[in-house]
Amino acid sequence: MAGQTNTILNTILEGIDKGELNPGDAIDEGALMARYGISRTPLREALLRLEAMGLVDRQPRKGATLFKPTLEEFLAILEVHAKLEGQAAALASRRMSPAEAERLEAIVTACERHAQEFGGTDPDAYYQLNLQFHKVVAEASGNPFLLDMIKMNARKLLAYYRARYRYPGAVAESAREHRELARLITSRQAAAAENYMARHVQFDRVTVMDLLAAL
């Protein structure tokens, strides 16, 4: 039973991460049960866990849908996310190993190359590079609890960050900021890295309203 529950849980999380599921999308419970040959019990257990994470809303007689924030919720989540990402950058600047610094340089270079070769024509591919950049920084913080918190919080906003890269100039700007963040982190400037990262992941209120309207 636990194995079936985890399978459904991971399937939905992967759907969120890959952009196959977006805010407000209904969870097709029948399709999931048929796909994995499971009963309703492990499916409901998985949905309860996702609801506890704040990733799924469940309404009586309406089924489960992916969490879609209001403007106020979006801004509140973003405020927390900026703090978490900033803290990760500060810790990474103190704790990053030479091997992690090499990984960071490789992904920053990949972001720059993508921006130069494709501009904003392939935002989804760039978004995957962006995820890798933030993963390297978070892992270099050396704090697995912080890493889990970032992952959990970010999943509520992933679709909106992905949509942001469709805006003109957003990919190039992100690649430039990744380079500056890498410089601050590898030169051990903890306070500057924290502040810059917090600004890097933030959106202004107008942009948030546009993104909510787009999805």
Phi, psi and omega in degrees: 000313180298322179296319179294320178299315180295325178298313179295317180303310182292326178298315180291319178298318178295323177297322177293312183298323184273355181082013178281338176238134183237162180308131179090349179294141176282143174275119180279090185295320180297319180294321179293319179296319180291320182297319184255000178061045183242166177272177181289336185298306179295329177296313180297324178296318178297318180293324177296320179293320178294324176295319178296331178282349182083016183261345183225141173252134179238126180241139178305130178065007179242352180079191184254141175228155176291142180303130175234112187286151167283173178303313182296319178294318180302311182296323179292316178296317181298322179298315178293316182299319179297321178294317181294314180295321178297318178297320179298318179296320179296315179294321179298324181295336178267333191245352186299130179276165176303321180295320178291326177296323177294319177298318180297315180298321181296317183285326176296317178298321178296321177297316180295317180298318179297316180298322181288320186278323187245347184059234179254019186279345180225066186295329181293320178294320178296323181300322178296323175295320179299318177300319180295321178301310182291330176294316179299315180297314182296319179294325179290346177294338179073016182236099183296332179290320176295320178301316179296320179295320179296315179301314183296314182291320183296326183297339178283345185237000187306315183299327182283322175296320178298316180295329182299329182286355174278349180285143179304131177082353185292322180294313180299318179297317180298316180298319178297318181291326176298319178298316180294319178298317179298320179297315181294319182291312184287340175268009173064034177264080189300310184296317180293320179296319179298312182294320182292318179297318179301319178290325182299322184266358182276155170237148172282166186299321180296317178297320178300316180297320178295317182293320178296323180289331183283335182245000000 
